[in-house]
Coordinates of C-alpha atoms (C1' of nucleotides) in Angstrom, one line a residue:
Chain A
X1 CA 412.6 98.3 -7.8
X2 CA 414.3 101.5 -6.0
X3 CA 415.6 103.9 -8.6
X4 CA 417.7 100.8 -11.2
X5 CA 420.5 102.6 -9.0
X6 CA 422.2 99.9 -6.6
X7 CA 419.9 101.7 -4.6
X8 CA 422.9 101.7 -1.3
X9 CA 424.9 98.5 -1.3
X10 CA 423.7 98.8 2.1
X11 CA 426.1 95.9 3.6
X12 CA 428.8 95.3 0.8
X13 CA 430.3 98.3 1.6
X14 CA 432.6 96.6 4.1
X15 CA 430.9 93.6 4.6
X16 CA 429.2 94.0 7.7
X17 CA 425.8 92.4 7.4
X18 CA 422.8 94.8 8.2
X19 CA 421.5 92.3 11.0
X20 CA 424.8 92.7 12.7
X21 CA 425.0 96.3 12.3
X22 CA 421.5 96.5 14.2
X23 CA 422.8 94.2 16.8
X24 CA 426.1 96.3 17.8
X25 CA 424.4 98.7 19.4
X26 CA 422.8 96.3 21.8
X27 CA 426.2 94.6 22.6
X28 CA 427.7 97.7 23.2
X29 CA 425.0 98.9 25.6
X30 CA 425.6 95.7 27.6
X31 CA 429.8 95.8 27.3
X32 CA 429.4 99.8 28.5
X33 CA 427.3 98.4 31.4
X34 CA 430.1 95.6 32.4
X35 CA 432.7 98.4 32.0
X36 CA 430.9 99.9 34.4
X37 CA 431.0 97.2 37.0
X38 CA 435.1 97.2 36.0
X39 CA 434.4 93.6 34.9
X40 CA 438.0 93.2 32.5
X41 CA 436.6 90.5 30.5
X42 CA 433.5 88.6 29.4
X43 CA 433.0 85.2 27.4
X44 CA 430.8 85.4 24.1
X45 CA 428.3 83.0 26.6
X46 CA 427.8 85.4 29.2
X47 CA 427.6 88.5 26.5
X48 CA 425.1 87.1 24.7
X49 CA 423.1 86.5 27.9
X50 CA 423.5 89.8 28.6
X51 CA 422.6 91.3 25.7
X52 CA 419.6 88.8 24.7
X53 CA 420.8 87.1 22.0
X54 CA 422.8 83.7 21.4
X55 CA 426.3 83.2 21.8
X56 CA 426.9 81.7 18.1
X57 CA 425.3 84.4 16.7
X58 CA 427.4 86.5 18.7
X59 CA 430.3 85.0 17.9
X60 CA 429.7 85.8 14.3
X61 CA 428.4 89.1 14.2
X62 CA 432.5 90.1 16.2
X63 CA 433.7 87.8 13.8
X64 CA 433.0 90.4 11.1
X65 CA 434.4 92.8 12.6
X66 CA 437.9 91.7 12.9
X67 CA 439.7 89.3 15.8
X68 CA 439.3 90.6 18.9
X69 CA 439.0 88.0 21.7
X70 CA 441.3 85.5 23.0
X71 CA 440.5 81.6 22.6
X72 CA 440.3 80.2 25.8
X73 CA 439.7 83.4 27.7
X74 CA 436.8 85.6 26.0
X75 CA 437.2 89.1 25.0
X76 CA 438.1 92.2 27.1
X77 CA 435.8 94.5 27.4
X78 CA 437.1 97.8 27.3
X79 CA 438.4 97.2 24.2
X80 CA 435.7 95.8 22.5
X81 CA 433.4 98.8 23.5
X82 CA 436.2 100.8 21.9
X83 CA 436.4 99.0 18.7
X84 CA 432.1 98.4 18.2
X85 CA 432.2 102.4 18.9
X86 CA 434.6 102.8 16.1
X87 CA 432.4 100.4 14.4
X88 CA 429.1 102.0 14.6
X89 CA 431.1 105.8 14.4
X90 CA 430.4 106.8 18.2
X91 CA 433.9 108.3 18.9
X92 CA 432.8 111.1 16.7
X93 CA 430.4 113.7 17.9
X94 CA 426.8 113.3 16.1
X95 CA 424.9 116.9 15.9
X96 CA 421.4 115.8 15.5
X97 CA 418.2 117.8 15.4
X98 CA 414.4 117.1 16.5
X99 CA 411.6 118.6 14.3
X100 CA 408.1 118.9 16.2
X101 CA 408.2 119.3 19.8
X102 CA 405.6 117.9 20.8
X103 CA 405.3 115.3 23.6
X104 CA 407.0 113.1 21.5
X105 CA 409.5 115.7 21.0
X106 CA 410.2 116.8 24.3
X107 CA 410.2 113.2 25.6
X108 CA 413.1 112.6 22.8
X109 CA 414.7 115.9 23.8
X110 CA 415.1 114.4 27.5
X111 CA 416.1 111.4 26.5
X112 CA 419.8 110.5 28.4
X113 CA 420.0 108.1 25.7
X114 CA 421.6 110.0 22.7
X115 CA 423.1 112.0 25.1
X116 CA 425.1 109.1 26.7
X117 CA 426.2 108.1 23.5
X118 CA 428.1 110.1 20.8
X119 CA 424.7 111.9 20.0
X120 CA 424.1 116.1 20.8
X121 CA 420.9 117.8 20.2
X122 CA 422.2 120.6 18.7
X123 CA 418.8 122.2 18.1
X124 CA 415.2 121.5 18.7
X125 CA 412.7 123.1 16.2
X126 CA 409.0 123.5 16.0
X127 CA 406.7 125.3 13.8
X128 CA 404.6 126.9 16.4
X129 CA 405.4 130.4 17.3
X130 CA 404.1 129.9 20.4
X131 CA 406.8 127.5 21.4
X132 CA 410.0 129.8 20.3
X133 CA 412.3 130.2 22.4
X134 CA 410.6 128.3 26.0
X135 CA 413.3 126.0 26.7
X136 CA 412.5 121.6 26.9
X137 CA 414.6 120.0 28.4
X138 CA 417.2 123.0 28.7
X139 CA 417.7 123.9 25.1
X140 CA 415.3 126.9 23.6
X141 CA 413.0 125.9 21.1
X142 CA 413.7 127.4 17.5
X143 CA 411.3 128.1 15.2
X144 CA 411.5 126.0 11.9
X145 CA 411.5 129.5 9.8
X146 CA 415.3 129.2 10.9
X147 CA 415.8 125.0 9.7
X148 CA 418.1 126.0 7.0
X149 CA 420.6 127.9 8.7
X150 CA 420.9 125.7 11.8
X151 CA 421.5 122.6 9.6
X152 CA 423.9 124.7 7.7
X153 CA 425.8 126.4 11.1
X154 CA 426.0 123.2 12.9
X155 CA 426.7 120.9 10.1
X156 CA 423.7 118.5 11.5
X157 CA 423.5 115.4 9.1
X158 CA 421.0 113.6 11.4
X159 CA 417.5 114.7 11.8
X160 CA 414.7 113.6 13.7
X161 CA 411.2 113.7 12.5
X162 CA 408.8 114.3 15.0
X163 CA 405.8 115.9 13.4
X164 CA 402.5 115.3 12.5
X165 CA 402.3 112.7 9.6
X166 CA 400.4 115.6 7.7
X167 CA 403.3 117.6 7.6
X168 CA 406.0 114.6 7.6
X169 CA 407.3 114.7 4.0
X170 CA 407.4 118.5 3.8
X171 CA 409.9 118.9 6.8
X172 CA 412.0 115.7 5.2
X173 CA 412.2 117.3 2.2
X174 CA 413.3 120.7 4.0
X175 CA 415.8 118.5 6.2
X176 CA 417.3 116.6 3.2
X177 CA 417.7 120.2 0.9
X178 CA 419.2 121.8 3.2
X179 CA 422.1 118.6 3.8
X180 CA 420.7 116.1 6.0
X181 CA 421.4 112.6 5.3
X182 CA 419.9 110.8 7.7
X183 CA 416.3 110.7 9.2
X184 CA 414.6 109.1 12.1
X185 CA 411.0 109.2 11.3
X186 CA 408.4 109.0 14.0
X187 CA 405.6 110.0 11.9
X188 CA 403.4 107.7 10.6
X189 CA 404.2 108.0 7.1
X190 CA 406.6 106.7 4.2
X191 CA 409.1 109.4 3.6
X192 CA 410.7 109.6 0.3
X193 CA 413.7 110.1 -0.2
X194 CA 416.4 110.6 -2.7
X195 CA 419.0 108.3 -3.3
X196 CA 421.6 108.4 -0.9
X197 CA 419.5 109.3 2.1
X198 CA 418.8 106.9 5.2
X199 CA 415.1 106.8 6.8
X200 CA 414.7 104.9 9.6
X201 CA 411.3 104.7 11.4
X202 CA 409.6 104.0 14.3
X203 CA 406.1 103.1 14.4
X204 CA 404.6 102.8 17.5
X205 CA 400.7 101.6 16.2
X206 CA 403.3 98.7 13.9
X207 CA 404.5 97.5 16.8
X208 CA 401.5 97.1 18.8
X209 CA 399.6 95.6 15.5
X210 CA 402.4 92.8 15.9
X211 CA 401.7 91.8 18.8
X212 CA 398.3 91.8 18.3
X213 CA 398.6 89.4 15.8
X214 CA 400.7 87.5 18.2
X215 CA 398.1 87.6 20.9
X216 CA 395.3 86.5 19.0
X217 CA 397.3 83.1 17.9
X218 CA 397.6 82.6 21.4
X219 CA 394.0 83.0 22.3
X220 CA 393.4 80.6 19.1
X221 CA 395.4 77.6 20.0
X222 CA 395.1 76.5 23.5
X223 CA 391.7 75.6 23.5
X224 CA 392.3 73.2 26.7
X225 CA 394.7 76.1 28.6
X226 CA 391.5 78.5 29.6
X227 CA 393.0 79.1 33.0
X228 CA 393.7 82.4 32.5
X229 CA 397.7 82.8 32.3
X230 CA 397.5 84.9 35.3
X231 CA 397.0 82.1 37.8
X232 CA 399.8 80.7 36.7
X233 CA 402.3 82.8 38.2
X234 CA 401.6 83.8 41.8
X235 CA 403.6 86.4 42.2
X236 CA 407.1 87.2 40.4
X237 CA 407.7 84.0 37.8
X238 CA 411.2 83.6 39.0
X239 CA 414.2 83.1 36.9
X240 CA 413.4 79.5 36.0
X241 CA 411.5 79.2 33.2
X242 CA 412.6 82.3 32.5
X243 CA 413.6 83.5 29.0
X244 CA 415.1 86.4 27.9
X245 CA 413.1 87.8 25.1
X246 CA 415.6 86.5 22.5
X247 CA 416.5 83.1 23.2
X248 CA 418.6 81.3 26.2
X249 CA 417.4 81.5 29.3
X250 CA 418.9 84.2 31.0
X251 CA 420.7 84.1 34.1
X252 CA 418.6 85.1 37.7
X253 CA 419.2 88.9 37.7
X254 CA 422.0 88.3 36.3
X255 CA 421.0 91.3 33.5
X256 CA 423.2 93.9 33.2
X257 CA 422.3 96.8 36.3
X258 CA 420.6 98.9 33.0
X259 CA 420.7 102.1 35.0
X260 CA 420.7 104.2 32.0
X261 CA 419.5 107.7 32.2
X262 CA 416.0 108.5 32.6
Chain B
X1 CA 418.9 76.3 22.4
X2 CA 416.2 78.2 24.1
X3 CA 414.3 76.6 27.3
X4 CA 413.9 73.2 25.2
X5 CA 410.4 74.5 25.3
X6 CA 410.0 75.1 21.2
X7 CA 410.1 78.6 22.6
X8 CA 407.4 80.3 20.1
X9 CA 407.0 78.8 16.6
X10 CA 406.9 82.5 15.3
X11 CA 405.7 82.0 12.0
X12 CA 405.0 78.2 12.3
X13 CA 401.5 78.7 13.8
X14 CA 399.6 78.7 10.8
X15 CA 402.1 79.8 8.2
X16 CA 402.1 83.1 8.0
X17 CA 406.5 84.5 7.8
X18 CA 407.5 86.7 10.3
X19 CA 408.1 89.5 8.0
X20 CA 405.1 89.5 6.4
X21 CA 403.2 90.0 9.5
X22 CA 405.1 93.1 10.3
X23 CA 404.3 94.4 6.8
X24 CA 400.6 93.6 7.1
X25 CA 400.1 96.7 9.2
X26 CA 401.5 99.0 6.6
X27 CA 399.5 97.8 4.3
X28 CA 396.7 98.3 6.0
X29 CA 397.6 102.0 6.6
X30 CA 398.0 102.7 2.8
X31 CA 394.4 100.5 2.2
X32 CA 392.9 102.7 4.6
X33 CA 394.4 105.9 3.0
X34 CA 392.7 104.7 -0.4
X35 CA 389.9 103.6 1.4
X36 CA 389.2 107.1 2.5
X37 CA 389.5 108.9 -0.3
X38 CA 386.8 106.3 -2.0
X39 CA 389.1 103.9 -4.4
X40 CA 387.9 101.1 -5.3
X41 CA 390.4 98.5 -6.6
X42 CA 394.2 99.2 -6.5
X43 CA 397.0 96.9 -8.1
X44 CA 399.8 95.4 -6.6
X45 CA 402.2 98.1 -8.2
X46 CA 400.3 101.0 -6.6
X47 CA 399.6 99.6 -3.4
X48 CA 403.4 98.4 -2.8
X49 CA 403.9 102.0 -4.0
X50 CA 401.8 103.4 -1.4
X51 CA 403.2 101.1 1.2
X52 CA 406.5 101.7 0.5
X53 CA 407.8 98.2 -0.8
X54 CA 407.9 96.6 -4.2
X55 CA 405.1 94.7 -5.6
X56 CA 406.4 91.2 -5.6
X57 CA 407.0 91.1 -1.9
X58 CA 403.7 92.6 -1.1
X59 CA 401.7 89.7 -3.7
X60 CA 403.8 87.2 -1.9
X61 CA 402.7 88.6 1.3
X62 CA 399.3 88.7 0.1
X63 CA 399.5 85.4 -1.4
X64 CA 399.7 83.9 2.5
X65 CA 396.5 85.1 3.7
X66 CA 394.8 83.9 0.5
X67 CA 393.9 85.0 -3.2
X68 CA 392.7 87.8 -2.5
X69 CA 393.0 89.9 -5.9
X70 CA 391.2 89.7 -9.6
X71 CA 393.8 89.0 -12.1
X72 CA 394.0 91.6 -14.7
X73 CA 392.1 94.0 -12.1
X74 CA 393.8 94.1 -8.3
X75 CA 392.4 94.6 -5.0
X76 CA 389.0 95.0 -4.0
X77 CA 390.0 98.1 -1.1
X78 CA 387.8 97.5 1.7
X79 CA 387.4 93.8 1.1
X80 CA 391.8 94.0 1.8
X81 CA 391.4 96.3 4.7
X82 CA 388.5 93.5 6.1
X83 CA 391.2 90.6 5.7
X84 CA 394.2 92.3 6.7
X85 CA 392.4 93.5 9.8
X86 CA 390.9 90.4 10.7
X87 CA 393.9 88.8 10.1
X88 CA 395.7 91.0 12.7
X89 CA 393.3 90.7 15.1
X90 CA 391.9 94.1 14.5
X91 CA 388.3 93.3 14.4
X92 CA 388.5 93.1 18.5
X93 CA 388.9 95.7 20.8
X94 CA 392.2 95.4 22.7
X95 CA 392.7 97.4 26.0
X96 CA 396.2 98.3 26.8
X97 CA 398.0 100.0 30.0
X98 CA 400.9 102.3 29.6
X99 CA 403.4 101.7 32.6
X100 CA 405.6 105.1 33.6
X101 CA 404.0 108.7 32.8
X102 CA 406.7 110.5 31.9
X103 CA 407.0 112.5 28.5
X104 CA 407.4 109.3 26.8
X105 CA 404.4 107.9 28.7
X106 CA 402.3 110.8 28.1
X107 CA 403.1 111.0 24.3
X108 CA 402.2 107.8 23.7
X109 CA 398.8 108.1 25.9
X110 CA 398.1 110.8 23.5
X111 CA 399.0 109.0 20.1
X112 CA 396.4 108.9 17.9
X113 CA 397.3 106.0 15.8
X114 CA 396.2 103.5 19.3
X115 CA 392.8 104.5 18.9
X116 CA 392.4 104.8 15.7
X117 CA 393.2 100.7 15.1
X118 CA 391.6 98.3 17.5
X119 CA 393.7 99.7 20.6
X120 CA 392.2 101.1 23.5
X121 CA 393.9 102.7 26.3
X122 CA 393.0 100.9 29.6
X123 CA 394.8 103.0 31.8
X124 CA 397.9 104.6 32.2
X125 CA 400.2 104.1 35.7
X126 CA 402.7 105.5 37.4
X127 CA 404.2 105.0 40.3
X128 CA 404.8 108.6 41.6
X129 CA 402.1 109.3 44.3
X130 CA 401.8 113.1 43.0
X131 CA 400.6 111.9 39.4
X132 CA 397.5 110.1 41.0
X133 CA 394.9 111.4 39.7
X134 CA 396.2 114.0 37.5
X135 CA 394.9 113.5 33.8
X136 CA 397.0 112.8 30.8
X137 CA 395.2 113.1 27.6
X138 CA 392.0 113.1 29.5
X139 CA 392.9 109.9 30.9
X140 CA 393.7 110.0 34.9
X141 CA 396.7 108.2 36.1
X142 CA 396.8 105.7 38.5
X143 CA 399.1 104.7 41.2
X144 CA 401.0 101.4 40.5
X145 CA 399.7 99.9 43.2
X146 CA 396.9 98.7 41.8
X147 CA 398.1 97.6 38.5
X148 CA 397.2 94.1 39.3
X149 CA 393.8 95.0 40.2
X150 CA 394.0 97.2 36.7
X151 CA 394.9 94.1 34.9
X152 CA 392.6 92.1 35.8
X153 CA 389.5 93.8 35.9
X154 CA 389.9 94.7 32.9
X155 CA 391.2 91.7 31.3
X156 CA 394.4 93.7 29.5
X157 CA 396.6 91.4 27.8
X158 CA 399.1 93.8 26.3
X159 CA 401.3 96.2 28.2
X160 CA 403.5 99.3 27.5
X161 CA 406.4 99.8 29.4
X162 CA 408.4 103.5 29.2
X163 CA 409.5 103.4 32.5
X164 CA 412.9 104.3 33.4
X165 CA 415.3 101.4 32.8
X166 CA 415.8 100.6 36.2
X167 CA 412.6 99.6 37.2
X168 CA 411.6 97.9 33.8
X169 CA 412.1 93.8 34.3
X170 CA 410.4 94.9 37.9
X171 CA 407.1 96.3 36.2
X172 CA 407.3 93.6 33.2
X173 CA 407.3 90.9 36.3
X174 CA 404.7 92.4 37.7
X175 CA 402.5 92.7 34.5
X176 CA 403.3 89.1 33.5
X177 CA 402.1 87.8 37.0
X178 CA 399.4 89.4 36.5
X179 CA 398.5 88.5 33.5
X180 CA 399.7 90.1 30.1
X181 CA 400.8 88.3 27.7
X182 CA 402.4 91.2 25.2
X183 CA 404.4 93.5 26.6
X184 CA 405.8 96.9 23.9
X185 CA 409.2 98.0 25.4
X186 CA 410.5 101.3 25.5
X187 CA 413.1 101.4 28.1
X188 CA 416.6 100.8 27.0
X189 CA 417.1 97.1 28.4
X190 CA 416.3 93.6 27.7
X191 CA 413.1 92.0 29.5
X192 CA 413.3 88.2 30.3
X193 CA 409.9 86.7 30.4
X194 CA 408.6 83.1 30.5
X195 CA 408.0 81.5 27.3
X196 CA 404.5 82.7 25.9
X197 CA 404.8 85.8 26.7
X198 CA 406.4 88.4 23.5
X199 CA 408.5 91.1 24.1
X200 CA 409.0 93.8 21.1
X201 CA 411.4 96.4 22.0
X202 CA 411.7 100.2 20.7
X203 CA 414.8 101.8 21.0
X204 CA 414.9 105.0 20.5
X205 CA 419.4 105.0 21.0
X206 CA 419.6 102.1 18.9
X207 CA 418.3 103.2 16.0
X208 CA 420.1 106.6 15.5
X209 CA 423.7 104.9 16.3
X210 CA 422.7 102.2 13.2
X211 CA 422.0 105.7 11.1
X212 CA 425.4 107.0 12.6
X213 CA 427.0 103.9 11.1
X214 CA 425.6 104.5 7.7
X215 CA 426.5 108.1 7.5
X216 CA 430.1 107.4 8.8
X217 CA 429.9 105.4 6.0
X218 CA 428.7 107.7 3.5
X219 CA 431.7 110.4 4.8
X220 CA 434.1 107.7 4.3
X221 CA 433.3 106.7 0.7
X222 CA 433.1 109.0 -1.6
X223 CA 436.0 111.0 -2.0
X224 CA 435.1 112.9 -5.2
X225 CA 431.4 113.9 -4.4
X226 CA 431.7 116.2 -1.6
X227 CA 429.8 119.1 -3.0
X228 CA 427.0 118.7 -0.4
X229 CA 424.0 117.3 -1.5
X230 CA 422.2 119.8 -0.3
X231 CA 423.2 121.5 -3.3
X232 CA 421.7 119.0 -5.5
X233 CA 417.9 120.0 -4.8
X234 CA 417.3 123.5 -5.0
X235 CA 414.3 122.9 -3.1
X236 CA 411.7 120.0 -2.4
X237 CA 413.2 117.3 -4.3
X238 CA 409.8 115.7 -6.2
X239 CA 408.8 112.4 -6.8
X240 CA 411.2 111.6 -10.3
X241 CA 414.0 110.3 -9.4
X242 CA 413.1 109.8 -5.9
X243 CA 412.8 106.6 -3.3
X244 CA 411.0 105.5 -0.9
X245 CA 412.2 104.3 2.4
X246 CA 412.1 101.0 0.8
X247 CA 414.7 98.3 0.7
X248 CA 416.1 99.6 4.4
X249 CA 416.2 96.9 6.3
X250 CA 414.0 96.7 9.3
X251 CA 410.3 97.5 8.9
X252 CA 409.5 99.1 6.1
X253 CA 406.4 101.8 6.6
X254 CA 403.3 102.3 5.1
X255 CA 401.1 105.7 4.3
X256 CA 400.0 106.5 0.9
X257 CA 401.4 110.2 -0.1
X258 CA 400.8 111.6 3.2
X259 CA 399.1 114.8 2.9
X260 CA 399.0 115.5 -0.9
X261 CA 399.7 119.2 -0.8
X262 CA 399.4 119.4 -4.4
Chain C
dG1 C1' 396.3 92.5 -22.5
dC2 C1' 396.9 93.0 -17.8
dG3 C1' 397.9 91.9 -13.3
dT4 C1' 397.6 88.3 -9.8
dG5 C1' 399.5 84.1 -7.8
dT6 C1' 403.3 81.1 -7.2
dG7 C1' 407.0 77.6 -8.0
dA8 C1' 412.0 78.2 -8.7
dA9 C1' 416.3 80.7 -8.0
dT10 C1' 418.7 83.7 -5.3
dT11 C1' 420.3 86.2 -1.5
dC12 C1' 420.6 86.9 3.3
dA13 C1' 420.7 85.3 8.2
dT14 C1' 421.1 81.9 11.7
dT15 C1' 422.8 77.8 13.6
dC16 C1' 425.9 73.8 13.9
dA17 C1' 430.0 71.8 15.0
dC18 C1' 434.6 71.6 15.4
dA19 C1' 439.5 72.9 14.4
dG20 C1' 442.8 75.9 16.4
dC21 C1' 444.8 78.6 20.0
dC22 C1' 445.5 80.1 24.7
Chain D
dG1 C1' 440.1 72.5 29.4
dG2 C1' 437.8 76.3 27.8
dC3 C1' 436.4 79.5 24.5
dT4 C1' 437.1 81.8 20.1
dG5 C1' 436.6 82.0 15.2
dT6 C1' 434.7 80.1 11.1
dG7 C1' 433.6 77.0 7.2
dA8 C1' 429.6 74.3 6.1
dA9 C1' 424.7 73.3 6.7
dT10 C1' 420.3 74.8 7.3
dG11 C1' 416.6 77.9 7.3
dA12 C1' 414.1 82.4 6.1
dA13 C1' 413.2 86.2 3.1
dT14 C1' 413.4 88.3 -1.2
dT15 C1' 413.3 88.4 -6.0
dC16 C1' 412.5 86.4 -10.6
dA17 C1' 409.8 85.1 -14.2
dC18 C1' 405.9 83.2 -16.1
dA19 C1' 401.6 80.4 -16.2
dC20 C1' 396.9 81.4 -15.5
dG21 C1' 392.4 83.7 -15.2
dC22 C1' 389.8 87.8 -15.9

DNA sequence: GCGTGTGAATTCATTCACAGCC
DNA sequence: GGCTGTGAATGAATTCACACGC
C-alpha cells in the first residue's frame, strides 16, 4: 500500500541493505570498544563474536560498504570505525530533541549513549508548566509553547517522542510542521506520517509480548524437562555452553569491556 | 554454526514466522482499541489500517493461527483479541523483575502498558543499599542480594535488565542461574546466555544512529527540493495523503488513531 | 458482491563455500 | 596459511492475485 509513491526506496538508495544498516551500529559499538583497548586490528571472526553476530554475515554486511580489510590479516580498526561513522553519518553533529519529560524522558535525557555518539540534546521540552525551566540532567526544561522556534533555531531534524500515547500524534505532527524528519517514538502508538519522514519506535509492552510467546513454547514442549531450569545451573553457567544471544558461542569474557556511560 | 545444539528453532516450533509473532502484539493493541469502543467485526483493510501494516501481511499473519474471519464479513473483535492473546501467552499472569533503578528502571516500573497485558511487576532491584526500601511507583526496591531468593519464590521467568552496561552479563548470569528464562535488555551490550534462554535487546543509541543514516541520506539526495518541508504543511498535516509508519523495517506498531481528537 | 484465505511469484536476508590476495 | 570478499545456494518474509464461501 503506502501512498502509490515508492513510498522511500528505503535501501536502493545506495544499496545498503536495511538489515545491514541496523547492524552497523552494533559493530561500531564493538570496534569503538577495541579502539579503546588500542587493539590495531581485528579478524571478521573475532568481530563478529564481539558484536553477536556471525562472521559470514559480517563479512557481507562490510562487503557493502566498500573494501576495507586486508586478506590474510583482518581489518584495522581505527579505520573501520571511521568509515561505518561516515557510513551511518556520525562525524556530523545530530541536534536532537526529547518531547515529554517524564521518567522516560529524563532517563533518555541522561543517557551517555547519544551523547557518546554524534547525538546532542539540544533541547528537552514538556508540556507541563510546572516543569519549565528545572533542569534534568543539566539542561532546563522548555515548555512545548516554544517547539517551533527551537526546531527552527537549532535546525533539530531528529525528534524524540516521549509522551503519553494520548497526545503522541499531535506532538509528531507539531515536530514534522515545524521540519523534523526523523522521529523516535516511544509512545505506544502508530504515528503517521507524511511521506518522506522516518518513525522509528520502541515498544517496550512488544517486546515483552515476544518473549512471552517465547516462554510459553518453552513451557509447552518439554514435557519430560520439569526440573525447573534453575537447578541446572548452580551458580554462574560458565562460558561453555554459552551462547551469545545471536549465534556462535562467544568467547569466556572475552566480550568487549562495554563500559559505556551510565 | 551455533553450539551444534539446533540453538532455538525460532519459528519452527509449531509454525508460527518470526515476524509474525512480533506483529501479533500490535494487533492486539488495535483489537483492543476497537474492542473498547464496542466494534463488532472489522476487515482485514481496517484493522491492518489500524495496526499500521497492509492487509495482505496481516491475513497471512492471521492465516497461521487459523481461519479466523467470515468471508465477505471480517473479524469477529473480541473473538481476535481471545486468540491473539491466547496465542501469546496472554491468558496467564507473568511476574517479571526489573534489575537497576535508575530513571530507566523507574520508568519502566511505572509503564502502564506491563500491567495492562498479562505482565506483572514482581519486584524491582537494585543494588545500591540506599534504594532499599524506598518505593518506586508504589513498588519498594529491593537490594540485589536477594534476587535469587526473589526469583524463586516467586517463580519469575522473565527479567529486565537496565542496569548500567558494566554490570549487565553479571546480573543476566545471575538471573539465568537462578532461573529466568527471558531476559528484555536495555543496557548497551550483548548478553551471552546458554541455549534456551532468549535475549531481546532495546537500544536506545542504536536506533537514532540508523535514523541519522536515513536523514544523511535524505540531505544528500535531493538537490532541488530544499525548500524545507516544514513549509509544506501549514499545520497538522491530516490523514490524505499521509502514511503510516508502515513499510519501515523493524517492528511495525500498532494503535488504532490514538486519541481521536476530532 | 465482498472480503477472507492461500498457493504462487517475488523480493529480501542469510549462509555456504571457495577463489583470490596478503 | 590465514582471512577477506563474493558469487551462488538456500531460506524467510512479503506481495500478488484469485478461488472460495458467506
Amino acid at each position: 500500500m503506502a501512498t502509490g509513491r515508492t513510498h522511500r526506496p528505503a535501501t536502493r538508495s545506495r544499496g545498503i541493505p536495511e538489515a545491514t544498516v541496523a547492524r552497523l551500529p552494533l559493530y561500531l559499538r564493538a570496534l569503538t570498544a577495541l579502539s579503546e583497548r588500542s587493539v590495531p586490528t581485528v579478524s571478521s571472526e573475532e568481530l563478529a563474536a564481539a558484536a553477536g553476530v556471525n562472521s559470514a554475515k559480517l563479512r557481507k554486511d562490510f562487503s557493502y560498504l566498500g573494501s576495507y580489510g586486508t586478506r590474510g590479516v583482518g581489518y584495522d580498526v581505527e579505520y573501520l570505525v571511521y568509515q561505518i561513522s561516515r557510513e551511518l553519518g556520525l562525524t556530523q553533529d545530530w541536534p536532537v530533541v526529547i518531547v515529554g519529560i517524564g521518567n522516560l524522558g529524563a532517563a533518555l535525557a541522561g543517557y551517555g549513549g547519544f551523547a557518546s555518539r554524534g547525538f546532542r540534546v539540544a533541547a528537552l521540552i514538556d508540556a507541563d508548566p510546572a516543569m519549565t525551566g528545572k533542569p534534568v540532567a543539566g539542561i532546563p526544561v522548555q515548555h512545548s509553547d516554544d517547539l517551533e522556534k527551537i526546531i527552527a533555531e537549532d535546525g533539530v531534524s531528529i525528534g524524540v517522542i516521549a509522551t503519553p500515547a494520548g497526545v503522541a500524534q499531535q506532538v509528531c505532527d507539531r515536530l514534522v510542521a515545524a521540519g523534523v524528519t526523523s522521529i523516535l517514538n516511544f509512545a505506544p502508538t502508530v504515528l503517521s506520517v507524511p511521506d518522506g519522514v522516518d518513525v522509528r519506535k520502541v515498544d517496550l509492552s512488544i517486546e515483552l509480548q515476544i518473549l512471552a510467546f517465547h516462554e510459553q513454547r518453552k513451557a509447552g514442549e518439554e514435557p519430560g524437562d520439569e526440573s525447573a531450569p534453575a537447578a541446572a545451573a548452580p551458580t554462574v553457567p560458565q562460558a561453555a555452553t554459552r551462547t551469545t544471544a545471536e549465534s556462535g558461542r562467544k568467547g569466556p569474557d572475552g566480550d568487549v569491556p562495554a563500559v559505556m556511560p551510565a
